[in-house]
């Protein structure tokens, strides 16, 4: 078992994100997961990401607040404990349209060049 305390999580900067503070909860470390990493994203009001896509799928789980996910012009609001899977190469945009910080878990496989 590999335990990592929240107080030990290190920040990371996610490309094409704004008004967002990311912490790496698991991954990219000895003894951690071997096929994916887990991020904790905190989006300030009016913060977001994209539009962009990745060559691998992602899973988002909203823990607090709400996030609007926009794909092909279709807007879906995810609320507390809602989740979604974004397939590889699907262009998405994320927006926190509320006046509250939105907190979200992100599960992403390692890029081939970064596998531990």
mmCIF file of C-alpha atoms in Angstrom:
data_model
loop_
_atom_site.group_PDB
_atom_site.id
_atom_site.type_symbol
_atom_site.label_atom_id
_atom_site.label_comp_id
_atom_site.label_asym_id
_atom_site.label_seq_id
_atom_site.Cartn_x
_atom_site.Cartn_y
_atom_site.Cartn_z
ATOM 1 C CA UNK A 1 0.000 0.000 0.000
ATOM 2 C CA UNK A 2 1.189 3.486 -0.829
ATOM 3 C CA UNK A 3 -0.120 6.277 1.392
ATOM 4 C CA UNK A 4 0.265 9.920 0.573
ATOM 5 C CA UNK A 5 -1.091 12.506 2.972
ATOM 6 C CA UNK A 6 -2.976 15.498 1.593
ATOM 7 C CA UNK A 7 -0.497 17.805 3.347
ATOM 8 C CA UNK A 8 2.291 16.211 1.282
ATOM 9 C CA UNK A 9 0.578 16.647 -2.108
ATOM 10 C CA UNK A 10 2.639 18.775 -4.477
ATOM 11 C CA UNK A 11 1.174 21.451 -6.749
ATOM 12 C CA UNK A 12 1.305 21.099 -10.503
ATOM 13 C CA UNK A 13 0.421 23.432 -13.336
ATOM 14 C CA UNK A 14 -1.987 21.944 -15.852
ATOM 15 C CA UNK A 15 -1.601 23.227 -19.414
ATOM 16 C CA UNK A 16 -4.331 25.577 -20.690
ATOM 17 C CA UNK A 17 -5.977 25.919 -17.244
ATOM 18 C CA UNK A 18 -6.787 29.286 -15.667
ATOM 19 C CA UNK A 19 -7.941 30.195 -12.170
ATOM 20 C CA UNK A 20 -6.998 26.673 -11.125
ATOM 21 C CA UNK A 21 -4.739 25.270 -8.421
ATOM 22 C CA UNK A 22 -3.833 21.609 -8.943
ATOM 23 C CA UNK A 23 -2.386 19.159 -6.433
ATOM 24 C CA UNK A 24 -1.045 15.716 -7.335
ATOM 25 C CA UNK A 25 -2.566 13.279 -4.849
ATOM 26 C CA UNK A 26 -1.057 10.116 -6.333
ATOM 27 C CA UNK A 27 1.318 9.332 -9.167
ATOM 28 C CA UNK A 28 4.728 10.051 -10.650
ATOM 29 C CA UNK A 29 6.452 8.687 -7.534
ATOM 30 C CA UNK A 30 8.058 5.481 -6.316
ATOM 31 C CA UNK A 31 5.503 3.048 -4.932
ATOM 32 C CA UNK A 32 2.562 4.949 -6.416
ATOM 33 C CA UNK A 33 0.088 3.811 -9.069
ATOM 34 C CA UNK A 34 1.565 2.352 -12.228
ATOM 35 C CA UNK A 35 -1.126 3.119 -14.804
ATOM 36 C CA UNK A 36 -2.748 6.440 -13.812
ATOM 37 C CA UNK A 37 -2.313 9.468 -11.597
ATOM 38 C CA UNK A 38 -4.838 11.378 -9.499
ATOM 39 C CA UNK A 39 -5.101 15.154 -9.410
ATOM 40 C CA UNK A 40 -7.142 17.441 -7.178
ATOM 41 C CA UNK A 41 -8.164 20.596 -9.023
ATOM 42 C CA UNK A 42 -9.541 23.663 -7.280
ATOM 43 C CA UNK A 43 -11.162 26.066 -9.736
ATOM 44 C CA UNK A 44 -11.763 29.615 -8.549
ATOM 45 C CA UNK A 45 -14.924 31.425 -9.670
ATOM 46 C CA UNK A 46 -14.687 32.006 -13.436
ATOM 47 C CA UNK A 47 -11.753 29.564 -13.610
ATOM 48 C CA UNK A 48 -11.615 26.772 -16.124
ATOM 49 C CA UNK A 49 -9.679 24.893 -18.778
ATOM 50 C CA UNK A 50 -9.508 24.499 -22.521
ATOM 51 C CA UNK A 51 -10.744 24.200 -25.060
ATOM 52 C CA UNK A 52 -8.371 21.340 -25.753
ATOM 53 C CA UNK A 53 -8.068 17.564 -25.931
ATOM 54 C CA UNK A 54 -5.613 14.905 -24.830
ATOM 55 C CA UNK A 55 -4.583 11.663 -26.546
ATOM 56 C CA UNK A 56 -5.934 9.680 -23.557
ATOM 57 C CA UNK A 57 -9.226 9.585 -21.673
ATOM 58 C CA UNK A 58 -9.813 11.419 -18.397
ATOM 59 C CA UNK A 59 -12.331 11.023 -15.574
ATOM 60 C CA UNK A 60 -13.618 14.018 -13.621
ATOM 61 C CA UNK A 61 -15.399 13.738 -10.254
ATOM 62 C CA UNK A 62 -16.846 16.935 -8.771
ATOM 63 C CA UNK A 63 -16.415 16.935 -4.999
ATOM 64 C CA UNK A 64 -17.702 20.411 -4.233
ATOM 65 C CA UNK A 65 -19.401 23.148 -6.216
ATOM 66 C CA UNK A 66 -20.246 22.726 -9.861
ATOM 67 C CA UNK A 67 -18.430 22.719 -13.185
ATOM 68 C CA UNK A 68 -19.817 23.249 -16.671
ATOM 69 C CA UNK A 69 -18.362 20.864 -19.259
ATOM 70 C CA UNK A 70 -18.737 21.971 -22.874
ATOM 71 C CA UNK A 71 -18.287 19.482 -25.722
ATOM 72 C CA UNK A 72 -19.348 20.212 -29.317
ATOM 73 C CA UNK A 73 -21.347 23.212 -28.075
ATOM 74 C CA UNK A 74 -23.348 21.083 -25.621
ATOM 75 C CA UNK A 75 -23.131 22.330 -22.031
ATOM 76 C CA UNK A 76 -23.514 19.930 -19.097
ATOM 77 C CA UNK A 77 -23.352 21.072 -15.487
ATOM 78 C CA UNK A 78 -21.755 18.598 -13.106
ATOM 79 C CA UNK A 79 -22.741 18.958 -9.457
ATOM 80 C CA UNK A 80 -21.326 17.479 -6.253
ATOM 81 C CA UNK A 81 -20.437 13.784 -6.727
ATOM 82 C CA UNK A 82 -21.305 13.833 -10.440
ATOM 83 C CA UNK A 83 -18.624 12.427 -12.716
ATOM 84 C CA UNK A 84 -17.874 12.113 -16.401
ATOM 85 C CA UNK A 85 -15.423 10.416 -18.711
ATOM 86 C CA UNK A 86 -13.853 12.461 -21.486
ATOM 87 C CA UNK A 87 -12.713 10.130 -24.286
ATOM 88 C CA UNK A 88 -9.315 10.478 -25.908
ATOM 89 C CA UNK A 89 -9.113 13.284 -28.495
ATOM 90 C CA UNK A 90 -12.492 14.785 -27.501
ATOM 91 C CA UNK A 91 -12.236 18.576 -27.288
ATOM 92 C CA UNK A 92 -13.669 19.864 -24.028
ATOM 93 C CA UNK A 93 -13.893 23.128 -22.165
ATOM 94 C CA UNK A 94 -14.429 23.470 -18.394
ATOM 95 C CA UNK A 95 -15.913 26.530 -16.702
ATOM 96 C CA UNK A 96 -16.705 27.364 -13.093
ATOM 97 C CA UNK A 97 -19.540 29.816 -13.588
ATOM 98 C CA UNK A 98 -20.416 30.058 -9.903
ATOM 99 C CA UNK A 99 -19.100 32.354 -7.189
ATOM 100 C CA UNK A 100 -17.796 29.367 -5.207
ATOM 101 C CA UNK A 101 -14.596 27.365 -5.565
ATOM 102 C CA UNK A 102 -15.214 24.075 -7.379
ATOM 103 C CA UNK A 103 -13.178 21.054 -6.279
ATOM 104 C CA UNK A 104 -12.656 18.131 -8.576
ATOM 105 C CA UNK A 105 -10.731 14.846 -8.706
ATOM 106 C CA UNK A 106 -9.076 14.074 -12.024
ATOM 107 C CA UNK A 107 -7.992 10.547 -12.989
ATOM 108 C CA UNK A 108 -5.621 10.447 -15.946
ATOM 109 C CA UNK A 109 -3.487 7.627 -17.370
ATOM 110 C CA UNK A 110 0.200 8.300 -17.648
ATOM 111 C CA UNK A 111 1.417 9.476 -21.043
ATOM 112 C CA UNK A 112 3.519 6.679 -22.601
ATOM 113 C CA UNK A 113 6.753 8.639 -22.097
ATOM 114 C CA UNK A 114 6.037 9.277 -18.384
ATOM 115 C CA UNK A 115 5.143 5.810 -17.064
ATOM 116 C CA UNK A 116 7.062 5.112 -13.858
#
